[in-house]
């Protein structure tokens, strides 16, 4: 029993990321954002956290990847999002 718990903990630690990948908003479209700095680490469907300059935090999902940018669909309206706002890659959606 303890060995199973240790193996589970070891697997969870192996999947942890010691750093966070952070990108910046470089384009705001109708309902989507273009983000630079995440395309090297992101995968389709990954979740992100968008940090507006006003302190508002919104979630989002990676919809498209290109060489230098990722297209993100925010959970809420793009109203208030500015060029240069931080976007933190959260990774895959995990359902507990």
XYZ file of C-alpha atoms in Angstrom:
96
model
C 0.000 0.000 0.000
C 2.733 2.473 0.959
C 4.695 1.558 -2.173
C 1.675 2.429 -4.335
C 1.338 5.819 -2.616
C 5.055 6.486 -3.084
C 4.842 5.573 -6.775
C 1.848 7.876 -7.185
C 3.678 10.728 -5.457
C 6.808 10.113 -7.540
C 4.745 10.246 -10.744
C 3.069 13.478 -9.648
C 6.421 15.105 -8.861
C 7.808 13.995 -12.229
C 4.944 15.836 -13.970
C 5.493 19.094 -12.060
C 7.070 22.033 -13.827
C 9.686 23.977 -11.844
C 9.087 27.164 -13.851
C 6.157 28.838 -15.536
C 6.206 29.752 -19.190
C 4.993 33.326 -19.652
C 3.987 35.046 -22.870
C 2.641 38.464 -23.807
C -0.455 39.541 -25.696
C 0.625 40.827 -29.132
C -2.787 40.961 -30.790
C -6.424 41.286 -29.768
C -9.090 40.086 -32.195
C -12.796 39.458 -32.051
C -12.946 37.036 -29.175
C -9.366 35.740 -29.444
C -5.866 36.811 -28.454
C -2.514 36.320 -30.176
C 0.200 35.544 -27.655
C 3.963 35.552 -28.239
C 6.386 33.548 -26.124
C 4.369 30.379 -25.519
C 4.365 28.537 -28.844
C 7.566 26.629 -27.950
C 5.983 25.139 -24.824
C 2.213 25.136 -25.397
C 0.067 22.391 -26.906
C -3.389 22.618 -28.428
C -5.990 22.640 -25.674
C -3.596 23.829 -22.959
C -5.044 26.228 -20.417
C -3.616 29.704 -19.796
C -4.136 32.482 -17.262
C -4.422 36.005 -18.719
C -3.372 38.766 -16.308
C -4.863 42.127 -17.312
C -3.065 45.325 -16.319
C -6.091 46.286 -14.200
C -5.484 43.228 -12.027
C -8.225 41.110 -13.590
C -7.305 37.452 -14.143
C -9.062 35.413 -16.835
C -8.585 31.852 -17.999
C -8.287 30.740 -21.594
C -7.473 27.858 -23.933
C -4.849 27.504 -26.677
C -6.705 27.086 -29.997
C -3.935 27.397 -32.568
C -0.131 27.331 -32.630
C 2.170 29.023 -35.103
C 5.942 29.442 -35.137
C 5.981 32.628 -33.063
C 2.466 32.965 -31.651
C -0.405 31.065 -30.098
C -4.075 31.907 -30.563
C -5.971 31.857 -27.264
C -9.723 31.782 -26.648
C -10.369 33.607 -23.343
C -13.048 32.327 -20.959
C -14.552 35.829 -20.841
C -14.756 38.862 -23.120
C -11.482 40.317 -24.427
C -12.665 43.748 -23.320
C -9.958 45.346 -21.186
C -7.143 43.151 -22.502
C -4.154 45.237 -23.618
C -1.095 44.571 -25.730
C 1.674 43.408 -23.429
C -0.601 41.758 -20.838
C 0.922 38.624 -19.295
C -0.285 35.160 -20.256
C 0.846 32.247 -18.068
C 0.818 28.716 -19.475
C -1.002 26.441 -17.024
C -0.775 23.255 -19.099
C -3.291 20.505 -19.713
C -6.752 20.521 -18.257
C -6.841 18.116 -15.326
C -10.131 16.781 -14.029
C -9.890 15.438 -10.505
